[in-house]
Amino acid sequence: AQYGQSCTLCHTNPTGGGLRTEYASQYLIPEEIAGQGWTEMEASPRISPSILLGADLRTLVYQKEEGSGSTLAMQGDIYLDLTLSPHYSATIEQTLDGAGEVYGTIRGGPLDGYLKAGRMAPDFGWKFADHQMFNRRYLLEPGGTNNPGALLGSGLEVGISPGMITVTAAALGRGQEHGEDFAARALVQHSLGPVNLGLGGSVLRRQFLADRRRATGTFWYLGWGRVTWLGEWDETRQEGRLGKLVSQEVVTTVRRGLDLRLTYNYQDPDRALKNGTREKFGAGLACMPRPYFSILAMANYWKTDPGPLIAEDGHHEGQVVIHFFY
């Protein structure tokens, strides 16, 4: 969004997230994003012409106003990408819980198209790195889930990128007893001088043992100089209840290696009845003093209207996320 580019500029996954490209790790991060560039021996994630490695290690330290708090290993992902030929590759992601994406990709199809086969996260809305953003935490779980791999499914995904438009569609499943799931996403990007704009929509259906859950929504971005705004609005459906999710993030670059981050999240799991709502307001600083290490400090305020589906009370909390990556 900041550069008005496709996710494939910085990630090997056609739908973004996960393993970074050599362009991102060797140029963009050390030369443009981190506060200081290379200061010691340069390292390369490509250990051979056909093998590319990467990692994401996140640790969360949080404290609530009533005194409770903890330290959690949020993420521990190791990535391996095998280039089998100019058009074929195989990607393996190993996570803390032993799950992760495992898929093969065929590139070079018509309209800059691709085909993926294996286990993957559905392409839906924005893949915020923050697992606590509501569009990740409450998308198909009104009570919330701390497992970012909960949406994983096995199947096929296809995508095309004719010019400023990117379209993906996937047929996914999680075992014969669950039936079949599907996802689709479309994004239109355009630049007007220094302003980068994007607008898209996505849909996701997931069949559980007891019920069928669905999410549909729109998402957008605006990048203008030092400011980048990402937003997403989703409608959720579970057991006949229609709900609403809103997730927004505004990032302003104060100087190289230091960003101001503002977030807003809202959830109403049942718009027809007063079953409770929750909001989360966040403000903080993201600092990347050197390549491959960053620290995020956030102050959050949770405001709730308790009901049958939302039992917790509003509270303040502080969070620090330490991130090692490559």
Backbone as numpy.savetxt, mean C-alpha at the origin, in Angstrom:
# Nx Ny Nz CAx CAy CAz Cx Cy Cz
2.81 9.31 -7.60 1.99 10.52 -7.60 2.85 11.78 -7.60
3.93 11.77 -6.82 4.80 12.94 -6.74 5.44 13.24 -8.09
5.82 12.21 -8.82 6.50 12.40 -10.09 5.57 12.23 -11.30
4.31 11.87 -11.06 3.40 11.64 -12.16 3.78 10.45 -13.01
4.33 9.41 -12.38 4.84 8.26 -13.10 4.09 6.99 -12.72
4.34 5.93 -13.48 3.78 4.63 -13.16 4.51 4.03 -11.97
3.82 3.13 -11.24 4.45 2.44 -10.10 5.67 1.63 -10.54
5.71 1.20 -11.82 6.81 0.37 -12.29 8.11 1.15 -12.42
8.06 2.46 -12.28 9.31 3.22 -12.27 10.18 2.81 -11.08
9.54 2.51 -9.96 10.28 2.24 -8.72 10.09 0.84 -8.17
9.14 0.06 -8.72 8.87 -1.28 -8.19 8.83 -2.30 -9.33
9.32 -3.50 -9.05 9.30 -4.55 -10.06 7.89 -5.12 -10.26
7.04 -5.03 -9.22 5.66 -5.49 -9.32 4.89 -4.52 -10.22
4.22 -4.99 -11.27 3.49 -4.08 -12.15 2.44 -3.24 -11.43
1.93 -3.72 -10.28 0.92 -2.96 -9.53 1.51 -2.22 -8.34
2.84 -2.15 -8.24 3.49 -1.36 -7.20 3.67 -2.10 -5.89
4.48 -1.49 -5.02 4.75 -2.09 -3.72 5.81 -3.17 -3.80
6.41 -3.47 -2.64 7.37 -4.57 -2.58 8.73 -4.20 -3.14
9.35 -5.15 -3.82 10.72 -5.02 -4.30 10.91 -3.79 -5.18
11.97 -3.03 -4.91 12.27 -1.81 -5.67 13.16 -2.12 -6.87
13.00 -1.33 -7.90 13.85 -1.47 -9.07 15.24 -0.92 -8.77
16.19 -1.24 -9.62 17.53 -0.69 -9.44 17.53 0.83 -9.60
16.65 1.35 -10.43 16.56 2.81 -10.58 16.20 3.45 -9.25
15.24 2.87 -8.53 14.83 3.44 -7.25 15.92 3.30 -6.20
16.50 2.11 -6.08 17.47 1.87 -5.01 18.83 2.49 -5.27
19.22 2.60 -6.54 20.55 3.08 -6.85 20.61 4.56 -7.22
19.46 5.12 -7.63 19.48 6.53 -8.01 18.49 7.37 -7.21
17.20 7.05 -7.32 16.18 7.93 -6.75 16.34 8.11 -5.24
16.55 7.02 -4.52 16.66 7.12 -3.05 17.94 7.84 -2.64
19.12 7.40 -3.07 20.34 8.07 -2.59 20.57 9.46 -3.17
20.04 9.74 -4.38 20.35 11.00 -5.04 19.27 12.07 -4.90
18.02 11.66 -4.59 16.94 12.64 -4.53 16.14 12.62 -3.23
15.94 11.45 -2.63 15.02 11.35 -1.50 15.74 11.43 -0.16
16.82 10.66 0.02 17.54 10.65 1.30 18.24 11.99 1.55
18.39 12.34 2.84 19.02 13.61 3.20 20.44 13.71 2.70
21.19 12.60 2.77 22.55 12.54 2.25 22.66 11.35 1.32
23.46 11.48 0.29 23.65 10.40 -0.67 24.66 9.38 -0.18
25.32 8.73 -1.12 26.31 7.72 -0.77 27.44 8.35 0.04
27.78 7.75 1.15 28.92 8.22 1.96 29.96 7.13 2.14
29.57 5.91 1.83 30.50 4.78 1.97 30.45 3.96 0.68
30.92 2.74 0.75 30.96 1.90 -0.42 29.55 1.68 -0.98
29.41 1.89 -2.26 28.11 1.65 -2.88 27.78 0.16 -2.86
26.49 -0.15 -2.67 26.02 -1.53 -2.67 24.96 -1.67 -3.75
24.87 -2.84 -4.33 23.90 -3.08 -5.38 23.02 -4.26 -4.99
21.69 -4.13 -5.19 20.80 -5.25 -4.89 20.88 -6.37 -5.93
21.51 -6.11 -7.06 21.60 -7.14 -8.09 22.87 -7.95 -7.85
22.69 -9.16 -7.32 23.84 -9.98 -6.97 24.34 -10.80 -8.16
23.55 -10.85 -9.24 23.98 -11.48 -10.49 23.10 -10.91 -11.59
23.43 -11.14 -12.86 22.60 -10.61 -13.94 21.14 -11.04 -13.88
20.84 -12.15 -13.20 19.47 -12.66 -13.19 18.82 -12.65 -11.80
19.52 -12.16 -10.75 18.97 -12.21 -9.39 19.00 -10.83 -8.76
17.83 -10.38 -8.28 17.68 -9.09 -7.62 17.11 -9.31 -6.23
17.72 -8.70 -5.21 17.29 -8.86 -3.83 16.75 -7.55 -3.27
15.91 -7.64 -2.25 15.39 -6.47 -1.57 14.83 -6.83 -0.21
14.49 -5.82 0.60 13.99 -6.07 1.94 13.21 -4.87 2.45
12.24 -5.13 3.35 11.52 -4.11 4.11 11.41 -4.61 5.54
12.02 -3.89 6.48 11.98 -4.25 7.90 11.45 -3.05 8.67
10.23 -3.15 9.21 9.61 -2.06 9.95 9.34 -2.48 11.39
9.70 -1.62 12.33 9.42 -1.83 13.75 8.59 -0.66 14.26
7.50 -0.96 14.96 6.58 0.06 15.47 6.69 0.14 16.99
6.86 1.35 17.49 6.80 1.64 18.92 5.66 2.61 19.13
4.67 2.24 19.97 3.53 3.13 20.18 3.19 3.23 21.66
2.58 4.35 22.00 2.19 4.63 23.38 0.85 5.36 23.38
-0.12 4.84 24.13 -1.41 5.49 24.25 -1.44 6.36 25.50
-2.42 7.29 25.54 -2.46 8.26 26.62 -2.72 7.63 27.98
-3.43 6.48 28.03 -3.70 5.86 29.32 -2.52 5.05 29.84
-1.44 5.00 29.06 -0.23 4.33 29.53 0.11 3.04 28.84
-0.85 2.44 28.10 -0.55 1.19 27.40 0.26 1.46 26.15
1.06 0.50 25.80 1.90 0.64 24.61 2.68 -0.63 24.38
3.42 -0.66 23.28 4.17 -1.87 22.96 5.16 -1.57 21.84
6.00 -2.55 21.56 6.90 -2.53 20.41 6.60 -3.75 19.56
6.34 -3.52 18.28 5.93 -4.60 17.39 6.80 -4.63 16.15
7.09 -5.83 15.69 7.71 -6.01 14.38 6.59 -5.96 13.34
6.40 -4.80 12.72 5.30 -4.63 11.77 5.52 -5.40 10.48
6.75 -5.37 10.00 7.03 -5.94 8.68 8.44 -6.49 8.65
8.57 -7.65 8.06 9.87 -8.26 7.87 9.86 -9.04 6.57
9.98 -8.34 5.45 9.85 -8.94 4.13 11.20 -9.00 3.43
11.49 -10.15 2.86 12.66 -10.35 2.02 12.17 -10.68 0.61
12.70 -9.99 -0.40 12.26 -10.18 -1.77 13.37 -10.79 -2.62
12.96 -11.65 -3.53 13.87 -12.26 -4.49 13.20 -12.25 -5.85
13.88 -11.67 -6.82 13.35 -11.61 -8.19 14.33 -12.30 -9.13
13.82 -13.28 -9.86 14.63 -14.04 -10.80 14.24 -13.63 -12.23
15.18 -13.08 -12.96 14.94 -12.72 -14.36 15.22 -13.95 -15.21
14.17 -14.56 -15.73 14.31 -15.81 -16.48 14.62 -15.57 -17.94
14.17 -14.43 -18.47 14.43 -14.02 -19.84 14.06 -12.55 -19.93
14.27 -11.89 -21.07 13.87 -10.48 -21.17 12.40 -10.23 -20.89
11.54 -11.25 -21.03 10.11 -11.06 -20.84 9.53 -11.83 -19.65
10.28 -12.76 -19.05 9.75 -13.59 -17.98 10.53 -13.34 -16.70
9.82 -13.31 -15.57 10.47 -13.19 -14.26 9.65 -13.93 -13.22
10.29 -14.30 -12.12 9.64 -14.96 -10.99 9.99 -14.20 -9.72
8.99 -13.87 -8.91 9.18 -13.07 -7.72 8.69 -13.84 -6.49
9.52 -13.83 -5.43 9.19 -14.51 -4.18 9.34 -13.52 -3.04
8.31 -13.42 -2.19 8.33 -12.55 -1.02 8.16 -13.41 0.23
9.11 -13.33 1.15 9.03 -14.06 2.41 8.75 -13.06 3.53
7.64 -13.27 4.27 7.23 -12.34 5.30 7.42 -12.93 6.70
7.12 -12.13 7.73 7.26 -12.59 9.11 6.41 -13.81 9.41
5.20 -13.86 8.83 4.29 -14.97 9.12 4.44 -16.12 8.13
5.47 -16.04 7.28 5.72 -17.12 6.34 4.90 -17.04 5.07
4.07 -16.00 4.94 3.27 -15.83 3.73 3.96 -14.81 2.82
3.22 -14.24 1.92 3.78 -13.26 0.99 3.42 -13.59 -0.43
3.72 -12.65 -1.32 3.41 -12.84 -2.74 4.44 -13.76 -3.40
3.96 -14.65 -4.23 4.81 -15.56 -5.00 4.17 -15.68 -6.39
4.80 -15.11 -7.40 4.16 -15.09 -8.71 5.19 -15.00 -9.83
4.76 -15.38 -11.01 5.54 -15.20 -12.22 4.89 -14.14 -13.09
5.72 -13.42 -13.86 5.22 -12.32 -14.68 5.72 -12.47 -16.11
4.82 -12.28 -17.06 5.16 -12.21 -18.48 4.90 -10.78 -18.93
5.92 -10.12 -19.44 5.80 -8.74 -19.91 5.94 -8.67 -21.43
5.61 -7.51 -21.97 5.77 -7.30 -23.41 4.55 -7.63 -24.22
3.37 -7.67 -23.58 2.15 -7.94 -24.31 1.65 -6.71 -25.04
0.54 -6.84 -25.79 -0.04 -5.69 -26.50 -0.41 -4.58 -25.52
-0.30 -3.33 -25.96 -0.62 -2.16 -25.13 0.20 -2.14 -23.85
1.47 -2.53 -23.97 2.37 -2.58 -22.82 1.77 -3.44 -21.72
1.21 -4.58 -22.11 0.50 -5.45 -21.18 1.38 -6.47 -20.51
0.81 -7.11 -19.47 1.53 -8.15 -18.72 0.52 -9.18 -18.23
1.05 -10.33 -17.81 0.27 -11.38 -17.18 1.01 -11.86 -15.95
0.31 -11.94 -14.82 0.88 -12.48 -13.59 0.10 -13.74 -13.20
0.82 -14.72 -12.64 0.19 -15.95 -12.17 0.85 -16.36 -10.86
0.03 -16.66 -9.85 0.57 -17.07 -8.56 -0.26 -16.52 -7.42
0.40 -16.30 -6.28 -0.26 -15.72 -5.11 0.12 -14.25 -5.02
-0.91 -13.38 -4.90 -0.65 -11.95 -4.98 -1.71 -11.18 -4.21
-1.39 -9.93 -3.89 -2.38 -9.02 -3.31 -3.20 -8.42 -4.43
-4.52 -8.33 -4.28 -5.34 -7.73 -5.34 -5.01 -6.27 -5.53
-5.08 -5.81 -6.76 -4.80 -4.41 -7.09 -6.05 -3.60 -6.80
-6.05 -2.88 -5.67 -7.22 -2.13 -5.24 -6.77 -0.82 -4.62
-7.28 0.30 -5.11 -7.00 1.60 -4.51 -5.51 1.86 -4.38
-5.12 2.47 -3.24 -3.72 2.78 -2.96 -3.12 1.75 -2.03
-1.89 1.35 -2.31 -1.14 0.47 -1.42 -0.30 1.33 -0.47
-0.97 1.97 0.49 -0.22 2.76 1.46 0.76 1.86 2.21
1.97 2.37 2.45 2.94 1.61 3.22 2.49 1.47 4.67
1.69 2.42 5.16 1.18 2.41 6.52 0.02 1.41 6.62
0.25 0.30 7.32 -0.78 -0.73 7.45 -1.98 -0.27 8.26
-1.84 0.84 9.00 -2.94 1.33 9.83 -3.89 2.26 9.09
-3.59 2.61 7.85 -4.54 3.39 7.06 -5.83 2.58 6.91
-6.97 3.25 7.03 -8.24 2.53 7.13 -8.56 1.72 5.88
-8.12 2.18 4.69 -8.43 1.43 3.48 -7.68 0.10 3.43
-6.69 -0.08 4.29 -6.00 -1.36 4.41 -6.52 -2.14 5.62
-6.72 -1.46 6.73 -7.05 -2.13 7.99 -8.51 -2.60 8.05
-9.45 -1.82 7.46 -10.87 -2.13 7.62 -11.58 -2.43 6.31
-10.86 -2.65 5.22 -11.48 -2.77 3.92 -12.51 -3.91 3.88
-12.13 -5.10 4.32 -13.05 -6.24 4.34 -13.27 -6.77 5.75
-12.73 -6.07 6.75 -12.88 -6.47 8.15 -13.36 -5.27 8.95
-14.66 -5.15 9.23 -15.16 -3.98 9.97 -14.48 -3.80 11.33
-14.04 -4.90 11.95 -13.34 -4.80 13.23 -11.86 -4.54 13.09
-11.34 -4.62 11.87 -9.93 -4.34 11.62 -9.07 -5.58 11.66
-7.97 -5.54 10.92 -6.98 -6.61 10.92 -5.60 -6.02 10.86
-4.67 -6.60 11.62 -3.28 -6.15 11.62 -2.43 -6.93 10.63
-3.04 -7.82 9.86 -2.32 -8.67 8.94 -2.41 -8.10 7.53
-1.33 -7.49 7.02 -1.40 -6.92 5.66 -1.53 -7.97 4.57
-1.26 -9.25 4.91 -1.39 -10.31 3.93 -2.75 -10.95 3.89
-3.72 -10.37 4.64 -5.04 -10.99 4.71 -5.77 -10.99 3.36
-5.41 -10.10 2.46 -6.09 -10.00 1.18 -5.46 -10.89 0.10
-4.39 -11.58 0.42 -3.71 -12.38 -0.60 -4.64 -13.44 -1.18
-4.49 -13.68 -2.47 -5.23 -14.73 -3.15 -4.39 -15.31 -4.27
-4.77 -16.48 -4.74 -4.03 -17.14 -5.82 -4.85 -17.11 -7.10
-4.18 -16.84 -8.20 -4.90 -16.79 -9.46 -4.12 -16.10 -10.55
-4.85 -15.39 -11.42 -4.26 -14.73 -12.58 -4.61 -13.25 -12.56
-3.67 -12.44 -13.03 -3.90 -11.00 -13.16 -3.35 -10.54 -14.50
-4.11 -9.68 -15.18 -3.66 -9.10 -16.44 -3.75 -7.59 -16.33
-2.90 -6.90 -17.09 -2.92 -5.45 -17.07 -2.43 -4.88 -18.39
-2.93 -3.69 -18.71 -2.49 -2.96 -19.89 -2.27 -1.49 -19.51
-1.41 -0.81 -20.24 -1.12 0.61 -19.97 -1.03 1.37 -21.29
-2.17 1.60 -21.93 -2.15 2.38 -23.18 -2.08 3.88 -22.89
-0.92 4.43 -22.99 -0.75 5.86 -22.75 -0.94 6.23 -21.30
-1.86 7.17 -21.03 -2.06 7.67 -19.68 -3.01 6.80 -18.85
-3.50 5.70 -19.40 -4.47 4.85 -18.72 -3.81 3.53 -18.33
-4.09 3.07 -17.09 -3.63 1.76 -16.63 -4.84 0.99 -16.12
-5.02 -0.25 -16.63 -6.16 -1.08 -16.26 -5.65 -2.46 -15.87
-6.14 -2.98 -14.74 -5.79 -4.33 -14.31 -7.06 -5.08 -13.94
-7.02 -6.41 -14.05 -8.12 -7.27 -13.65 -7.55 -8.60 -13.19
-8.13 -9.17 -12.13 -7.61 -10.41 -11.57 -8.75 -11.32 -11.14
-8.57 -12.62 -11.36 -9.45 -13.65 -10.82 -8.65 -14.41 -9.79
-9.08 -14.34 -8.53 -8.31 -14.89 -7.43 -9.16 -15.81 -6.58
-8.52 -16.73 -5.87 -9.20 -17.61 -4.94 -8.29 -17.93 -3.77
-8.87 -18.47 -2.71 -8.07 -18.84 -1.53 -8.37 -20.26 -1.08
-8.68 -21.11 -2.00 -9.02 -22.49 -1.64 -10.41 -22.82 -2.18
-10.63 -24.06 -2.45 -11.86 -24.48 -3.11 -13.09 -24.15 -2.27
-12.97 -24.20 -0.94 -14.14 -23.98 -0.10 -14.57 -22.52 -0.07
-13.75 -21.61 -0.50 -14.08 -20.19 -0.42 -14.71 -19.65 -1.70
-14.78 -20.41 -2.74 -15.28 -19.87 -3.99 -14.24 -19.00 -4.66
-14.68 -18.12 -5.54 -13.75 -17.32 -6.32 -13.90 -15.84 -6.00
-12.76 -15.13 -6.03 -12.72 -13.70 -5.78 -12.23 -13.00 -7.05
-12.53 -11.71 -7.15 -12.01 -10.97 -8.28 -11.71 -9.54 -7.86
-10.88 -8.88 -8.65 -10.52 -7.48 -8.42 -10.27 -6.82 -9.76
-10.56 -5.52 -9.84 -10.29 -4.74 -11.04 -9.98 -3.31 -10.63
-9.12 -2.65 -11.40 -8.69 -1.30 -11.06 -8.34 -0.55 -12.35
-8.69 0.73 -12.41 -8.34 1.57 -13.55 -7.88 2.93 -13.04
-6.84 3.48 -13.65 -6.27 4.77 -13.26 -5.94 5.58 -14.50
-6.35 6.85 -14.49 -6.01 7.79 -15.55 -5.08 8.85 -14.95
-3.93 9.06 -15.57 -2.95 10.04 -15.10 -2.74 11.12 -16.15
-2.50 12.35 -15.68 -2.27 13.45 -16.61 -1.47 14.53 -15.90
-0.64 15.22 -16.65 0.16 16.32 -16.11 -0.23 17.61 -16.80
-0.46 18.64 -15.99 -0.75 19.98 -16.49 0.36 20.90 -16.00
1.41 21.03 -16.79 2.56 21.81 -16.36 3.19 21.18 -15.13
3.31 21.92 -14.01 3.93 21.37 -12.81 2.99 20.53 -11.96
1.73 20.39 -12.38 0.73 19.68 -11.58 0.51 18.28 -12.16
0.65 17.25 -11.31 0.38 15.88 -11.70 -0.95 15.44 -11.10
-1.83 14.88 -11.95 -3.16 14.50 -11.52 -3.42 13.03 -11.84
-4.20 12.38 -10.98 -4.60 11.00 -11.23 -5.97 10.74 -10.64
-6.79 9.96 -11.35 -8.13 9.60 -10.88 -8.43 8.18 -11.33
-8.94 7.38 -10.38 -9.21 5.99 -10.72 -10.35 5.40 -9.92
-10.68 4.15 -10.22 -11.70 3.41 -9.50 -11.30 1.95 -9.42
-11.82 1.25 -8.41 -11.47 -0.16 -8.23 -12.62 -0.90 -7.56
-12.62 -2.22 -7.73 -13.64 -3.08 -7.13 -12.96 -4.37 -6.67
-13.44 -4.92 -5.55 -12.88 -6.15 -4.99 -14.02 -6.96 -4.38
-14.08 -8.25 -4.70 -15.04 -9.14 -4.06 -14.28 -10.30 -3.43
-14.68 -10.65 -2.22 -14.04 -11.75 -1.51 -15.13 -12.64 -0.92
-15.09 -13.93 -1.26 -16.07 -14.90 -0.77 -15.51 -15.58 0.47
-16.17 -15.39 1.61 -15.81 -16.07 2.85 -16.75 -17.26 3.06
-16.47 -18.06 4.08 -17.29 -19.24 4.32 -18.73 -18.85 4.64
-18.92 -17.80 5.44 -20.26 -17.45 5.90 -20.91 -16.34 5.09
-20.14 -15.54 4.40 -20.73 -14.42 3.68 -19.81 -13.98 2.55
-20.35 -13.08 1.73 -19.59 -12.49 0.63 -19.38 -11.01 0.94
-18.14 -10.53 0.79 -17.81 -9.15 1.09 -17.31 -8.47 -0.18
-17.64 -7.18 -0.27 -17.30 -6.45 -1.48 -16.88 -5.04 -1.11
-15.98 -4.49 -1.91 -15.57 -3.10 -1.75 -15.45 -2.47 -3.13
-15.98 -1.27 -3.27 -15.83 -0.49 -4.49 -15.47 0.93 -4.10
-14.74 1.62 -4.95 -14.39 2.98 -4.56 -13.64 3.73 -5.64
-13.33 4.96 -5.31 -12.56 5.82 -6.17 -11.33 6.31 -5.41
-10.27 6.63 -6.15 -9.05 7.12 -5.53 -8.42 8.15 -6.45
-7.59 9.00 -5.89 -7.05 10.11 -6.67 -5.71 10.56 -6.09
-4.98 11.35 -6.88 -3.78 12.00 -6.38 -3.62 13.36 -7.04
-2.90 14.23 -6.34 -2.51 15.52 -6.86 -1.10 15.80 -6.36
-0.19 16.01 -7.28 1.19 16.36 -6.94 1.55 17.71 -7.52
1.99 18.62 -6.67 2.32 19.97 -7.12 3.53 20.45 -6.34
4.68 20.41 -6.97 5.90 20.85 -6.31 6.23 19.97 -5.12
6.28 20.58 -3.95 6.65 19.86 -2.73 5.49 19.13 -2.06
4.28 19.30 -2.58 3.09 18.75 -1.92 2.49 17.62 -2.74
2.17 16.52 -2.08 1.52 15.39 -2.72 0.32 14.96 -1.87
-0.84 14.83 -2.52 -2.07 14.45 -1.82 -2.60 13.16 -2.43
-2.76 12.15 -1.59 -3.38 10.89 -1.98 -4.70 10.75 -1.25
-5.75 10.33 -1.94 -7.05 10.13 -1.31 -7.75 8.91 -1.85
-8.60 8.33 -1.00 -9.39 7.17 -1.41 -10.72 7.16 -0.65
-11.81 6.91 -1.36 -13.14 6.78 -0.79 -13.70 5.45 -1.24
-14.12 4.60 -0.29 -14.60 3.26 -0.61 -15.95 3.00 0.03
-16.78 2.24 -0.68 -18.01 1.69 -0.12 -17.79 0.21 0.15
-18.12 -0.24 1.34 -17.94 -1.64 1.73 -19.31 -2.30 1.92
-19.37 -3.59 1.64 -20.61 -4.35 1.84 -20.27 -5.67 2.56
-20.93 -5.90 3.68 -20.78 -7.16 4.40 -22.09 -7.48 5.11
-22.60 -8.70 4.89 -23.83 -9.17 5.51 -24.97 -8.17 5.32
-25.06 -7.59 4.14 -26.13 -6.66 3.85 -25.90 -5.25 4.34
-24.83 -5.00 5.06 -24.53 -3.66 5.56 -23.65 -2.91 4.57
-24.04 -1.68 4.25 -23.23 -0.81 3.41 -22.45 0.15 4.31
-21.14 0.19 4.14 -20.31 1.05 4.95 -19.50 2.01 4.10
-18.79 2.91 4.76 -17.98 3.91 4.07 -16.61 3.98 4.71
-15.58 4.07 3.86 -14.20 4.24 4.30 -13.59 5.43 3.57
-12.85 6.26 4.30 -12.11 7.36 3.70 -10.69 7.32 4.24
-9.70 7.39 3.35 -8.29 7.46 3.74 -7.62 8.55 2.92
-6.94 9.49 3.60 -6.26 10.57 2.91 -4.90 10.83 3.55
-3.94 11.18 2.71 -2.58 11.47 3.17 -2.04 12.64 2.37
-1.53 13.65 3.07 -0.87 14.79 2.44 0.57 14.84 2.94
1.51 14.85 2.03 2.93 14.89 2.37 3.56 16.14 1.77
4.24 16.91 2.59 4.94 18.11 2.13 6.43 17.96 2.41
7.26 18.12 1.40 8.70 18.02 1.57 9.22 19.32 2.16
9.70 19.26 3.40 10.28 20.43 4.07 11.65 20.72 3.49
12.44 19.70 3.37 13.73 19.74 2.70 14.09 18.31 2.34
15.13 18.14 1.58 15.49 16.79 1.17 15.73 15.90 2.39
15.04 14.77 2.44 15.17 13.84 3.54 14.22 14.08 4.69
13.40 15.14 4.62 12.48 15.45 5.72 11.12 15.85 5.15
10.07 15.11 5.53 8.72 15.36 5.05 7.77 15.56 6.22
6.80 16.45 6.03 5.69 16.60 6.95 4.54 15.75 6.44
3.96 14.93 7.32 2.89 13.99 6.91 1.63 14.26 7.72
0.52 14.43 7.00 -0.79 14.61 7.61 -1.72 13.52 7.08
-2.51 12.91 7.96 -3.42 11.85 7.54 -4.80 12.06 8.14
-5.80 11.58 7.42 -7.18 11.56 7.92 -7.83 10.27 7.47
-8.49 9.57 8.40 -9.19 8.32 8.11 -10.56 8.34 8.76
-11.54 7.73 8.07 -12.90 7.68 8.61 -13.52 6.34 8.24
-14.27 5.76 9.17 -15.00 4.52 8.90 -16.40 4.58 9.51
-17.39 4.23 8.69 -18.75 3.98 9.15 -19.13 2.61 8.59
-19.11 1.55 9.40 -19.36 0.21 8.87 -20.80 -0.06 8.48
-21.72 0.82 8.88 -23.14 0.63 8.56 -23.80 1.99 8.45
-23.95 2.50 7.22 -24.48 3.85 7.03 -25.97 3.94 7.36
-26.70 2.83 7.28 -28.14 2.86 7.50 -28.51 2.94 8.98
-27.70 2.37 9.85 -27.99 2.33 11.28 -26.83 2.94 12.05
-27.11 3.39 13.27 -26.08 3.98 14.12 -25.35 2.87 14.87
-24.48 2.17 14.14 -23.69 1.09 14.73 -22.30 1.53 15.14
-22.04 2.86 15.07 -20.75 3.38 15.49 -19.91 3.87 14.31
-19.05 4.83 14.56 -18.10 5.33 13.58 -16.76 5.57 14.26
-15.71 5.64 13.46 -14.38 5.97 14.00 -13.66 6.89 13.02
-12.91 7.84 13.58 -12.07 8.74 12.81 -10.67 8.74 13.41
-9.70 9.02 12.55 -8.31 9.10 13.02 -7.63 10.27 12.33
-7.12 11.20 13.14 -6.38 12.36 12.64 -4.91 12.17 13.01
-4.00 12.36 12.06 -2.59 12.14 12.33 -1.71 13.24 11.77
-0.63 13.54 12.48 0.35 14.52 12.01 1.73 14.08 12.50
2.73 14.24 11.65 4.07 13.81 12.06 5.12 14.14 11.03
6.33 13.66 11.30 7.48 13.90 10.44 8.08 12.57 10.00
8.46 12.51 8.71 9.17 11.36 8.17 10.57 11.81 7.78
11.57 11.16 8.35 12.96 11.56 8.13 13.74 10.38 7.55
14.45 10.63 6.43 15.36 9.65 5.85 16.73 10.30 5.77
17.53 10.20 6.85 18.82 10.90 6.86 19.82 10.34 5.86
19.78 9.04 5.64 20.69 8.37 4.71 19.91 7.32 3.93
20.46 6.84 2.83 19.75 5.81 2.07 19.47 4.56 2.90
18.28 4.02 2.70 17.87 2.72 3.23 17.56 2.71 4.71
17.39 3.89 5.32 16.95 3.97 6.71 16.05 5.19 6.87
14.89 5.00 7.50 14.00 6.13 7.76 13.32 5.94 9.10
12.83 7.04 9.64 12.10 7.02 10.89 10.89 7.94 10.76
9.74 7.43 11.18 8.49 8.18 11.09 7.94 8.37 12.49
7.69 9.60 12.89 7.10 9.92 14.19 5.75 10.57 13.97
4.68 9.97 14.54 3.32 10.45 14.33 2.60 10.63 15.66
1.78 11.67 15.73 0.83 11.87 16.83 -0.56 11.69 16.25
-1.35 10.78 16.81 -2.66 10.45 16.28 -3.75 10.68 17.32
-4.90 11.10 16.84 -6.07 11.24 17.69 -7.21 10.42 17.10
-7.71 9.46 17.89 -8.83 8.62 17.48 -10.10 9.20 18.09
-11.08 9.50 17.25 -12.37 10.00 17.69 -13.43 8.97 17.30
-14.20 8.47 18.26 -15.16 7.42 17.98 -16.55 7.82 18.45
-17.53 7.29 17.74 -18.92 7.32 18.17 -19.31 5.87 18.41
-19.18 5.38 19.66 -19.34 3.95 19.93 -20.72 3.43 19.55
-20.75 2.15 19.15 -21.98 1.48 18.78 -21.77 -0.01 18.80
-22.75 -0.80 18.34 -22.62 -2.26 18.35 -21.42 -2.78 17.57
-20.99 -2.07 16.51 -19.86 -2.55 15.71 -18.54 -1.89 16.08
-18.56 -0.83 16.89 -17.35 -0.13 17.30 -17.43 0.12 18.80
-16.61 -0.58 19.56 -16.73 -0.54 21.01 -15.70 0.37 21.68
-14.58 0.66 21.02 -13.51 1.39 21.70 -13.84 2.87 21.85
-13.17 3.51 22.80 -13.33 4.94 23.03 -12.24 5.70 22.29
-12.47 7.00 22.12 -11.46 7.85 21.51 -10.24 8.01 22.40
-9.08 8.24 21.79 -7.85 8.37 22.58 -6.76 9.03 21.73
-5.72 9.48 22.40 -4.52 9.99 21.75 -3.43 8.91 21.80
-2.54 8.92 20.82 -1.43 7.98 20.82 -0.24 8.57 20.07
0.94 8.12 20.42 2.15 8.47 19.71 2.76 7.24 19.09
3.30 7.37 17.89 3.89 6.24 17.18 5.25 6.63 16.60
6.16 5.68 16.65 7.44 5.82 15.97 7.67 4.54 15.17
7.91 4.69 13.88 8.16 3.55 13.00 9.59 3.66 12.47
10.39 2.63 12.75 11.77 2.56 12.27 11.81 1.60 11.08
12.36 2.07 9.98 12.27 1.33 8.72 13.65 1.15 8.11
14.07 -0.09 7.96 15.26 -0.44 7.17 14.75 -1.09 5.88
15.31 -0.70 4.76 14.79 -1.22 3.49 15.91 -1.24 2.46
15.65 -1.99 1.38 16.61 -2.03 0.27 15.90 -2.48 -0.99
